mmCIF file of C-alpha atoms and ligand atoms in Angstrom:
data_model
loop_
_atom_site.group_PDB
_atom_site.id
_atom_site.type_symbol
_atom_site.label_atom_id
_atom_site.label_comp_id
_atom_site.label_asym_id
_atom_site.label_seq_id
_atom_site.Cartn_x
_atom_site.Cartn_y
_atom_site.Cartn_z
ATOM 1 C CA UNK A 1 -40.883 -25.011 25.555
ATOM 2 C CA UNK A 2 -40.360 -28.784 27.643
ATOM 3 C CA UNK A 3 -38.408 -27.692 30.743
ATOM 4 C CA UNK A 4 -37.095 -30.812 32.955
ATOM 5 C CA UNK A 5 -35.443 -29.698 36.698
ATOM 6 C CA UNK A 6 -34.425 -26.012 34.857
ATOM 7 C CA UNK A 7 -32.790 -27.494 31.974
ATOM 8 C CA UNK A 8 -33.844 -27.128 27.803
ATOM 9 C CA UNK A 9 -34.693 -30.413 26.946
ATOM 10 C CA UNK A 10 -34.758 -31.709 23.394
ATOM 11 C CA UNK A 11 -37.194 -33.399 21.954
ATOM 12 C CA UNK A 12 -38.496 -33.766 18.515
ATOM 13 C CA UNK A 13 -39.491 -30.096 17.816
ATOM 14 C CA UNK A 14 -36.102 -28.755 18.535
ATOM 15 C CA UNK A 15 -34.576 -26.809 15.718
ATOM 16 C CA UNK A 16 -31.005 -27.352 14.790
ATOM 17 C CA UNK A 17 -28.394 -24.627 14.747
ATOM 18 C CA UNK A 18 -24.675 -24.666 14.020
ATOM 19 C CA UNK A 19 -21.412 -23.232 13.093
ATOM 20 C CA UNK A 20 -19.102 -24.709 10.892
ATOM 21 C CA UNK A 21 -15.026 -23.528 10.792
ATOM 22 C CA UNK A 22 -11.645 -25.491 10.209
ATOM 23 C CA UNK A 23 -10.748 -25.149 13.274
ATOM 24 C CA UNK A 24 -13.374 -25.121 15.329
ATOM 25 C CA UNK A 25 -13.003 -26.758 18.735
ATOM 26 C CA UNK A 26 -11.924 -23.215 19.929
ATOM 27 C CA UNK A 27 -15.266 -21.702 19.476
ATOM 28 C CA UNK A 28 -17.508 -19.791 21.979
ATOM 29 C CA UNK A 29 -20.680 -19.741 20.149
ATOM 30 C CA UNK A 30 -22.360 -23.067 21.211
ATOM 31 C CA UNK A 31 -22.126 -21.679 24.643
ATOM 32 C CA UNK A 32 -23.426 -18.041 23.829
ATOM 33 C CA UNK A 33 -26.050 -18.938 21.251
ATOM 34 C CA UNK A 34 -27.376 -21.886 23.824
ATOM 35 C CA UNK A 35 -27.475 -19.457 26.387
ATOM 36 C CA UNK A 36 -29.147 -17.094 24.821
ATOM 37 C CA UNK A 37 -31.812 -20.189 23.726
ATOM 38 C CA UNK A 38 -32.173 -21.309 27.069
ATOM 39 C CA UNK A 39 -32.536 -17.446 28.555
ATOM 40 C CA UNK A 40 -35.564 -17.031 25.490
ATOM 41 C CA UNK A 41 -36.780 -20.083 25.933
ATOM 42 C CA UNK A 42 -36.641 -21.128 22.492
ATOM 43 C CA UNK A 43 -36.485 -24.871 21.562
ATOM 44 C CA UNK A 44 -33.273 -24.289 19.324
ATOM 45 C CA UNK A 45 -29.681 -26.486 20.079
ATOM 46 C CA UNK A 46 -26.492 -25.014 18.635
ATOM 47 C CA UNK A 47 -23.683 -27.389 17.929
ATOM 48 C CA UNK A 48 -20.517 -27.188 16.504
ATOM 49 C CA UNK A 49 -19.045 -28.704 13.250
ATOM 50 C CA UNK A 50 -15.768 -29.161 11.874
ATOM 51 C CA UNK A 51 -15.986 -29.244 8.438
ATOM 52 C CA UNK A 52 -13.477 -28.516 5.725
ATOM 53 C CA UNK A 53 -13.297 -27.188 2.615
ATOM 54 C CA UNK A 54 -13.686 -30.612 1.027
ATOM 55 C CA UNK A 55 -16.574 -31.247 2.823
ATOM 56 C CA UNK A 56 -18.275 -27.477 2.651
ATOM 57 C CA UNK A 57 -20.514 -28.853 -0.057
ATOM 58 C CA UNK A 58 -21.948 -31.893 1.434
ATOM 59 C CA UNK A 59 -22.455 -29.965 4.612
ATOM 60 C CA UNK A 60 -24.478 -27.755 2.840
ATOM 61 C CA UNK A 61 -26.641 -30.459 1.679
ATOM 62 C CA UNK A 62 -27.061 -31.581 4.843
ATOM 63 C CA UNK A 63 -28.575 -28.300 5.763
ATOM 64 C CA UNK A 64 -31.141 -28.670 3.253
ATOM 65 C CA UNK A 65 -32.036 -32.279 4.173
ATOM 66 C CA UNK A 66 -31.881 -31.837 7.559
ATOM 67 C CA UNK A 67 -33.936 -28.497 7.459
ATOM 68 C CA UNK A 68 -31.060 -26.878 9.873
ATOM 69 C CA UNK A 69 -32.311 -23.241 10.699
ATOM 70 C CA UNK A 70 -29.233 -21.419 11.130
ATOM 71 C CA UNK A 71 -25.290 -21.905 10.379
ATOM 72 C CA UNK A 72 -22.621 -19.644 11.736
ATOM 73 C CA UNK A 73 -19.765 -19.455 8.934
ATOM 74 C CA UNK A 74 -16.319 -18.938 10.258
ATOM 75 C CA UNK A 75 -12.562 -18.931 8.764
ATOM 76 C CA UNK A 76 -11.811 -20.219 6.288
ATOM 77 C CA UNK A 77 -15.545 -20.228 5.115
ATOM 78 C CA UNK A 78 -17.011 -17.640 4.486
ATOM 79 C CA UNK A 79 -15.784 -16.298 0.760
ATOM 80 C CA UNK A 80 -16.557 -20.401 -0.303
ATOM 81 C CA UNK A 81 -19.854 -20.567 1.123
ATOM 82 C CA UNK A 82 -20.621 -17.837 -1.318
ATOM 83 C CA UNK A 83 -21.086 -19.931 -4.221
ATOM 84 C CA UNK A 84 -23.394 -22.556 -2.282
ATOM 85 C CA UNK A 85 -26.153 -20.364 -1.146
ATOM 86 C CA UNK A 86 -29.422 -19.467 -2.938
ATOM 87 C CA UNK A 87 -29.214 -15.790 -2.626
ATOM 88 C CA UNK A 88 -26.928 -13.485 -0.761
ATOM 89 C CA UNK A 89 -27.972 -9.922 1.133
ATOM 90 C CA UNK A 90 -26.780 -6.603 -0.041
ATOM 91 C CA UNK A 91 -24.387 -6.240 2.552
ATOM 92 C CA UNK A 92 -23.034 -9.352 2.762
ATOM 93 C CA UNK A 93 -22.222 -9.057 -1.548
ATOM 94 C CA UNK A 94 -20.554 -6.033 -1.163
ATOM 95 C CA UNK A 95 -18.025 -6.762 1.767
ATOM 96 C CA UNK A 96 -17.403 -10.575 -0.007
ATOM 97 C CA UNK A 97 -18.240 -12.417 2.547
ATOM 98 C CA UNK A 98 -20.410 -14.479 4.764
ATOM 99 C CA UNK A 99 -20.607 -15.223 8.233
ATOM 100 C CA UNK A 100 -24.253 -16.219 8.625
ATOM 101 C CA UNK A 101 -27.290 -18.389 7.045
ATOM 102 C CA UNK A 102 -30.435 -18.535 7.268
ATOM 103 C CA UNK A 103 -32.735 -21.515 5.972
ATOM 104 C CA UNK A 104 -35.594 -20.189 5.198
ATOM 105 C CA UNK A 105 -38.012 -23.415 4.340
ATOM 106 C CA UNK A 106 -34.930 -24.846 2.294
ATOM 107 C CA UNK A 107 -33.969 -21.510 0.559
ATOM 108 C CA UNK A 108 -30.530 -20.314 1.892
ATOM 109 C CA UNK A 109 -29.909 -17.192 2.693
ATOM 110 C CA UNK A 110 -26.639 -15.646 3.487
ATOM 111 C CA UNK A 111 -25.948 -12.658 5.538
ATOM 112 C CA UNK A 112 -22.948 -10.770 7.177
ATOM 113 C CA UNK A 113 -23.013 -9.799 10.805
ATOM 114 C CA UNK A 114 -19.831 -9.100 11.284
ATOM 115 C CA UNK A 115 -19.049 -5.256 10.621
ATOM 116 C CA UNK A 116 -23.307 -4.192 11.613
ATOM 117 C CA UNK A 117 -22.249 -6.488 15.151
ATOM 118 C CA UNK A 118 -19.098 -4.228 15.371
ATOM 119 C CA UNK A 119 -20.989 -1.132 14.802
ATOM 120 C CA UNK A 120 -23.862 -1.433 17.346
ATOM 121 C CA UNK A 121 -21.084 -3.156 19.855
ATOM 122 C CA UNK A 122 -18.696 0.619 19.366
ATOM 123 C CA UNK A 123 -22.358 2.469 19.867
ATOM 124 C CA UNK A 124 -24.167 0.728 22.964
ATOM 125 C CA UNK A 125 -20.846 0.246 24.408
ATOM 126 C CA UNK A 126 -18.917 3.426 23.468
ATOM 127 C CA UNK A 127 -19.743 6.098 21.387
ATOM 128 C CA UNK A 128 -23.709 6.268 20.813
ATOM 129 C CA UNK A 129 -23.854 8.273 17.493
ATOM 130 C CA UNK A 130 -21.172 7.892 15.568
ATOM 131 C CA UNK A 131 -22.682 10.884 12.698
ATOM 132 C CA UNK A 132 -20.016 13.621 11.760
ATOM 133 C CA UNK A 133 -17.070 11.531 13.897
ATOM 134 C CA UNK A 134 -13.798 11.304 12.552
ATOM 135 C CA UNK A 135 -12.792 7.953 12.166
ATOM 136 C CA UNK A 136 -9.496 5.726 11.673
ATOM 137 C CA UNK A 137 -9.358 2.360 10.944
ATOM 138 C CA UNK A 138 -5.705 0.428 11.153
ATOM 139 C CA UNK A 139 -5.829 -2.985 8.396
ATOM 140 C CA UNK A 140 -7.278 -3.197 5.422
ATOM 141 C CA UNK A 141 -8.462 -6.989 5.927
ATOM 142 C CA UNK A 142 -11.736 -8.800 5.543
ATOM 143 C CA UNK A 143 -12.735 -7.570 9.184
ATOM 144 C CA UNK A 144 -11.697 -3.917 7.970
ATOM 145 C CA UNK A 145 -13.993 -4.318 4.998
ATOM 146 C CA UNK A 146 -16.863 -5.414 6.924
ATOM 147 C CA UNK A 147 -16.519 -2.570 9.547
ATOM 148 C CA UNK A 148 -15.337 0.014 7.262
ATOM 149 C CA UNK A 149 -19.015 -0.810 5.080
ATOM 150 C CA UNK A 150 -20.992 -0.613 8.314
ATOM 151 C CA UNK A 151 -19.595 2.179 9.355
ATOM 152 C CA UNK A 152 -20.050 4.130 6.258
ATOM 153 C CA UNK A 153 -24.158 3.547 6.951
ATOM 154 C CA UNK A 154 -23.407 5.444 10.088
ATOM 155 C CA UNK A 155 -22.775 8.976 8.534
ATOM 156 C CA UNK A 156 -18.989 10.061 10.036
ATOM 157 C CA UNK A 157 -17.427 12.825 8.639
ATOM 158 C CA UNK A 158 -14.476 10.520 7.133
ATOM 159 C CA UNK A 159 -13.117 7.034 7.354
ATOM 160 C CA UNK A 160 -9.460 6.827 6.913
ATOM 161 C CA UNK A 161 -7.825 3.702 6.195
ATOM 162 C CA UNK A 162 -4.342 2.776 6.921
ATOM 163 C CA UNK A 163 -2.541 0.084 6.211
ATOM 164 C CA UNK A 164 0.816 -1.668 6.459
ATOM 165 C CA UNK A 165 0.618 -1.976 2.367
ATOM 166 C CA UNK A 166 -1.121 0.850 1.455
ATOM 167 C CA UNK A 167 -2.071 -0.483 -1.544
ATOM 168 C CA UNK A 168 -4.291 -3.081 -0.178
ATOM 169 C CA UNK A 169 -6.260 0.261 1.976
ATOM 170 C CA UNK A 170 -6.587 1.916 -1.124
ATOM 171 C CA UNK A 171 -8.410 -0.815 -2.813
ATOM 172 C CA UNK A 172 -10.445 -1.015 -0.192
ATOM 173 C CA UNK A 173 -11.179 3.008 0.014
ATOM 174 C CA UNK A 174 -11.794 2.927 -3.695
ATOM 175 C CA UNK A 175 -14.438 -0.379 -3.429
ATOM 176 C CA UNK A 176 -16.645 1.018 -0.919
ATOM 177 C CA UNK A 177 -17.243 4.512 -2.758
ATOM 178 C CA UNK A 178 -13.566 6.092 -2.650
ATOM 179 C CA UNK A 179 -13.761 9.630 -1.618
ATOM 180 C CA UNK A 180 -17.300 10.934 -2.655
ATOM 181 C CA UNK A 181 -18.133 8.050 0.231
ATOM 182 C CA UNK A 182 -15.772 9.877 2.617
ATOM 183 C CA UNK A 183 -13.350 7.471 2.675
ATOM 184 C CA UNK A 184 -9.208 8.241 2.345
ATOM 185 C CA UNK A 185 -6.254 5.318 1.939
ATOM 186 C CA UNK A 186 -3.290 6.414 4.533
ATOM 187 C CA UNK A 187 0.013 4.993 4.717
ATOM 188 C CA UNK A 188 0.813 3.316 8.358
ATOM 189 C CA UNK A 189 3.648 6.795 8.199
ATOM 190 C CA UNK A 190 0.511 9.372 8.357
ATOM 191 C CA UNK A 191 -0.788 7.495 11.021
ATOM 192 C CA UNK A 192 0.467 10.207 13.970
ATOM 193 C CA UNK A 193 -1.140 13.087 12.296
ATOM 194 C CA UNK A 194 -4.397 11.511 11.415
ATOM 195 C CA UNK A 195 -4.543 10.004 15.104
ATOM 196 C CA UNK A 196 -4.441 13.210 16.636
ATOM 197 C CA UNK A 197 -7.179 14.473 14.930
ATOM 198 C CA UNK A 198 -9.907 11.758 14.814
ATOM 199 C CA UNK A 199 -12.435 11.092 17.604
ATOM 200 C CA UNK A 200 -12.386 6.840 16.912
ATOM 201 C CA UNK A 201 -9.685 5.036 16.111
ATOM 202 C CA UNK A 202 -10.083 1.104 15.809
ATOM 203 C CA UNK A 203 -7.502 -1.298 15.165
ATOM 204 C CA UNK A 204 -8.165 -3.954 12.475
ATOM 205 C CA UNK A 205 -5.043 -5.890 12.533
ATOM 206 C CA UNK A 206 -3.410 -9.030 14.568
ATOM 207 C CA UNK A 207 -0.903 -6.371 16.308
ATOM 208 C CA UNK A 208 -0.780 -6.795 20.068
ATOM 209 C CA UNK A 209 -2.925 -10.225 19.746
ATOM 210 C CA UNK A 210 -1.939 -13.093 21.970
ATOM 211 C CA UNK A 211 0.940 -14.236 22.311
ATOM 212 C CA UNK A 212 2.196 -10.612 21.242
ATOM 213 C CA UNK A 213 0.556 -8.889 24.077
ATOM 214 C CA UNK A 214 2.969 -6.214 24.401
ATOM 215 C CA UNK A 215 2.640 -4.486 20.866
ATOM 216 C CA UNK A 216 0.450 -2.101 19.721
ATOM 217 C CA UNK A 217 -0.418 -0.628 15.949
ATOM 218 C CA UNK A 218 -0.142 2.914 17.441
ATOM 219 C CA UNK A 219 1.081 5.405 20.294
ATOM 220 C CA UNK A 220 -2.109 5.634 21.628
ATOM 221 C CA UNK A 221 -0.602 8.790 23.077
ATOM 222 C CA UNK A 222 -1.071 10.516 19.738
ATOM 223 C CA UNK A 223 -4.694 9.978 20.237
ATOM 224 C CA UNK A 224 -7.346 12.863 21.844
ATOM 225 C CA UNK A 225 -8.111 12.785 25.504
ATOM 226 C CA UNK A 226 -11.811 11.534 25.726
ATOM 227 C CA UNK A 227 -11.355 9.792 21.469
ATOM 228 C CA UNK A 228 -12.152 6.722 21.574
ATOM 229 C CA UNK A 229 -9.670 3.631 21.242
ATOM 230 C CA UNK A 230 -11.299 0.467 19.858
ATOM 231 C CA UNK A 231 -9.528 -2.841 18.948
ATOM 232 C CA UNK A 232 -11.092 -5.680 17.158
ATOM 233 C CA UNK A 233 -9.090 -8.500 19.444
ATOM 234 C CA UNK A 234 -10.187 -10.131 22.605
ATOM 235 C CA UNK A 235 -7.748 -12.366 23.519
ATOM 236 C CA UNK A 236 -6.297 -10.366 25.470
ATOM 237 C CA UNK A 237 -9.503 -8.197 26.476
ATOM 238 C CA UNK A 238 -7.854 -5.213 27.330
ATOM 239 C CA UNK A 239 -4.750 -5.062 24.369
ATOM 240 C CA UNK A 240 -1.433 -2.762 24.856
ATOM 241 C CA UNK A 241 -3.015 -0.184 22.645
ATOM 242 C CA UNK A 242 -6.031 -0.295 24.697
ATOM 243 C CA UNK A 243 -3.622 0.245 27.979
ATOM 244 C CA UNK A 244 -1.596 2.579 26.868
ATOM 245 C CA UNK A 245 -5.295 4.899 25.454
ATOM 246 C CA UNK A 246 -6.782 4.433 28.678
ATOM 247 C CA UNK A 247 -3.540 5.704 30.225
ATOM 248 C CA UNK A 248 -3.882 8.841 27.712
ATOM 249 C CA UNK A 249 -7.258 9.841 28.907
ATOM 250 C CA UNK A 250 -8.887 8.111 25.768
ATOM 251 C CA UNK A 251 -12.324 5.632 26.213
ATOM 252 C CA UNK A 252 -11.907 2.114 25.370
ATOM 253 C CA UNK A 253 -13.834 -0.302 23.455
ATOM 254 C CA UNK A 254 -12.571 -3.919 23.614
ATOM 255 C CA UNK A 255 -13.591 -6.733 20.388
ATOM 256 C CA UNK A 256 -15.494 -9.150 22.632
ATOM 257 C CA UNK A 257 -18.716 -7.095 21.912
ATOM 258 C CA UNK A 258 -18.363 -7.624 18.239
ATOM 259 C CA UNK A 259 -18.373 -11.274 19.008
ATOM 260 C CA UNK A 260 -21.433 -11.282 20.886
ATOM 261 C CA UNK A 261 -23.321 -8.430 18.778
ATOM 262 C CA UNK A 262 -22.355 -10.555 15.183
ATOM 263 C CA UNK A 263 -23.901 -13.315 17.256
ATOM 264 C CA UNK A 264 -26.755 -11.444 18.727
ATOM 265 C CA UNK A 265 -28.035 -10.131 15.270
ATOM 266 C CA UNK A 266 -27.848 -13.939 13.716
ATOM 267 C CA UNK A 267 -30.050 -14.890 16.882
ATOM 268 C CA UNK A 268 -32.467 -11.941 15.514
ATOM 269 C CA UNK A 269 -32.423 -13.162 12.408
ATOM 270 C CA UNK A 270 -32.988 -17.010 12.625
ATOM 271 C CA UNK A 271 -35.739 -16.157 15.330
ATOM 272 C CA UNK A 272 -37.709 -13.107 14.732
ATOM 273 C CA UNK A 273 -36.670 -12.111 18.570
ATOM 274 C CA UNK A 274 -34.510 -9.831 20.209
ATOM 275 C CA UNK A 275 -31.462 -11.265 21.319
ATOM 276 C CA UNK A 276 -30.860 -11.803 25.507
ATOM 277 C CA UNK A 277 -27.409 -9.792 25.155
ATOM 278 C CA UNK A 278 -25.799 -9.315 28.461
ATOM 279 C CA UNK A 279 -26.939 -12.890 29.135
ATOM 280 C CA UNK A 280 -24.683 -13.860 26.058
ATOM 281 C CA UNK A 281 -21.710 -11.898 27.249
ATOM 282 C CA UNK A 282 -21.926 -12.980 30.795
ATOM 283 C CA UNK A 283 -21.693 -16.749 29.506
ATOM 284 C CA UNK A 284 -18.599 -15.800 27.512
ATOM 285 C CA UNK A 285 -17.106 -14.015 29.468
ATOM 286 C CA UNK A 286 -17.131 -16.674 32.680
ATOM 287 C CA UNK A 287 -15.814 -19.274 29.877
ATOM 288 C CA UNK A 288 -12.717 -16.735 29.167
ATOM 289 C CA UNK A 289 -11.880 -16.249 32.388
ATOM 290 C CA UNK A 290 -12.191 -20.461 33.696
HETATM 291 P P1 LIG B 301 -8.596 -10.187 8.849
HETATM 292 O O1 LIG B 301 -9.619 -10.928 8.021
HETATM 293 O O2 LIG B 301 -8.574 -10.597 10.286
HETATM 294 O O3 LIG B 301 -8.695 -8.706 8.681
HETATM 295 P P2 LIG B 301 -6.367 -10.307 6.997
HETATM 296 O O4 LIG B 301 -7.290 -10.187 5.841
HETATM 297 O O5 LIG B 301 -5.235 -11.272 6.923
HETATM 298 O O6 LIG B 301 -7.166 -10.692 8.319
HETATM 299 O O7 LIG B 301 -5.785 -8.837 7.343
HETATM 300 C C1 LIG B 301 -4.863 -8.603 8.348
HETATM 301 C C2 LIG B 301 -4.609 -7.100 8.477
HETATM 302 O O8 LIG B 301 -3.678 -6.879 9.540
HETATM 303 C C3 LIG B 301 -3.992 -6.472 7.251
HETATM 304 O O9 LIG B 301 -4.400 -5.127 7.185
HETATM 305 C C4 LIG B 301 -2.489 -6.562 7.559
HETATM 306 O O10 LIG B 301 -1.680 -5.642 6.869
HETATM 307 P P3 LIG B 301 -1.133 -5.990 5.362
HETATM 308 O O11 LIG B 301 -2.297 -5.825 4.437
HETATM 309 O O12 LIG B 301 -0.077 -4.984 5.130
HETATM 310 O O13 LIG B 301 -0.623 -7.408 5.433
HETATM 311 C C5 LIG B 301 -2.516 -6.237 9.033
HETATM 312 N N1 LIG B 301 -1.349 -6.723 9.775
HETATM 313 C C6 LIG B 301 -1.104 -7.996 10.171
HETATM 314 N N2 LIG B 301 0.065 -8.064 10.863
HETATM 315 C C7 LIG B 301 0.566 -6.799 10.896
HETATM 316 C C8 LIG B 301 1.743 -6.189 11.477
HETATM 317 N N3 LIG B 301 2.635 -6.933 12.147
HETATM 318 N N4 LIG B 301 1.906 -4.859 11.331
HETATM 319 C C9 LIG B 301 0.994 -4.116 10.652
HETATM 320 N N5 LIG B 301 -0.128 -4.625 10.093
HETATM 321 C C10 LIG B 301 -0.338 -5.938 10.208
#
């Protein structure tokens, strides 16, 4: 592509890219996703928009007319986006949600990322084959869903759920194949027992995110030296729960991969090409720590 004194310059073949959220001025992806433009050398710009859920609709439109490539769908977007699309992948229909489209020549396409980013985040950073594992998950939110459903494609021996309300885990167990899919509803009370005895345990929930640094969903110290501690937060990177596991003798896996690996595999698919990862993280990562 046009290169001027090292930087990407736009001209009139550069392809639009986006994410839309309500709020969005927060957002690292414009600086990972140009990044990782720049570091392919792919004539692509990634803004992003603010747009509510008034003006969902119209934005869409403007996707179509405008022949925008790829959108990034954040909160509180991605069950409403549903509706707009043309057509909408497996995956993405059977967690409910959607965090990514693609245009492809005017048809949308929507896709999640979010739980298959997780997944190959907890294997290339942590655990590389996650087959016949034991595995908890703490919340039984929309990330749970997502992770619990790319998980499952993984083959573990069992996914337990626990949750806070353990109604809401149980509905979850029971949507994604109940029992005959390996999967178990807990109450947060069997949490100890079921801790000792997995090899992954990944927190789901807001517990221990900032400003409530100190907390944690668990005593990691119920967990197995050398398990594996995983929490879906990054701000802080390292979490109490993921203290207090490393103090136990357990590995940790932080949440800022599943940022960059959600954003990685909507890179892949918008462009056909494999995305420049550590290049991604080491952008985010300098912005985090400014
Ligand atoms: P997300 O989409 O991020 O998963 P969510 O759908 O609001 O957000 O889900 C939040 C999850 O964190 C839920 O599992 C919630 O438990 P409940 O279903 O019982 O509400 C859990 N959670 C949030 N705050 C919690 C707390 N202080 N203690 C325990 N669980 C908590």
């Amino acid at each position: 592509m046009a290169e001027h004194g090292g930087n990407q310059v736009v001209d009139s073949h550069t392809v639009l890219y986006g994410v839309i959220g309500d709020p969005i001025r927060h957002s690292k992806s414009p600086i990972m996703m140009n990044r990782a433009f720049r570091e392919t050398g792919i004539n692509g710009v990634y803004a992003a928009f603010h747009i509510t859920s008034e003006t969902l609709p119209a934005f869409v439109e403007g996707v179509r007319a405008m022949g925008i490539r790829g959108v990034n769908v954040t909160i509180p977007h991605k069950l409403q986006i549903m509706e707009l699309v043309d057509e909408i992948d497996a995956g993405a229909l059977a967690i409910g949600a959607v965090n990514t489209i693609v245009n492809d020549n005017g048809k949308l396409v929507g896709y999640n990322t979010d739980g298959i980013g997780y997944v190959r985040s907890l294997k290339e950073e942590a655990e590389p084959d996650l087959a016949g594992k034991r595995i908890v998950v703490i919340g039984a939110g929309g990330a749970s869903r997502g992770i619990v459903y790319a998980l499952l494609r993984e083959k573990p021996d069992s996914v337990a759920i626990a949750n806070r309300t353990v109604e809401r885990a149980e509905e979850l167990a029971e949507s994604l194949g109940g029992a005959t899919a390996g999967l178990t509803a807990i109450p947060n009370e069997k949490l100890r027992d079921w801790c000792g005895d997995a090899d992954i345990v990944i927190n789901t929930t807001s517990v221990g995110m900032y400003p409530n640094v100190g907390l944690s969903p668990i005593e990691a110290g119920w967990m197995k030296p050398g398990a594996v501690a995983s929490d879906l937060i990054y701000n802080p990177l390292r979490t109490e729960f993921l203290l207090q596991a490393e103090a136990s003798g357990c590995r940790t896996h932080g949440g800022l991969g599943m940022f960059i690996y959600q954003g990685a595999y909507a890179f892949e698919y918008w462009t056909g090409q494999a995305a420049p990862v550590e290049a991604m993280r080491e952008t985010v990562l300098a912005s985090l720590q400014v």
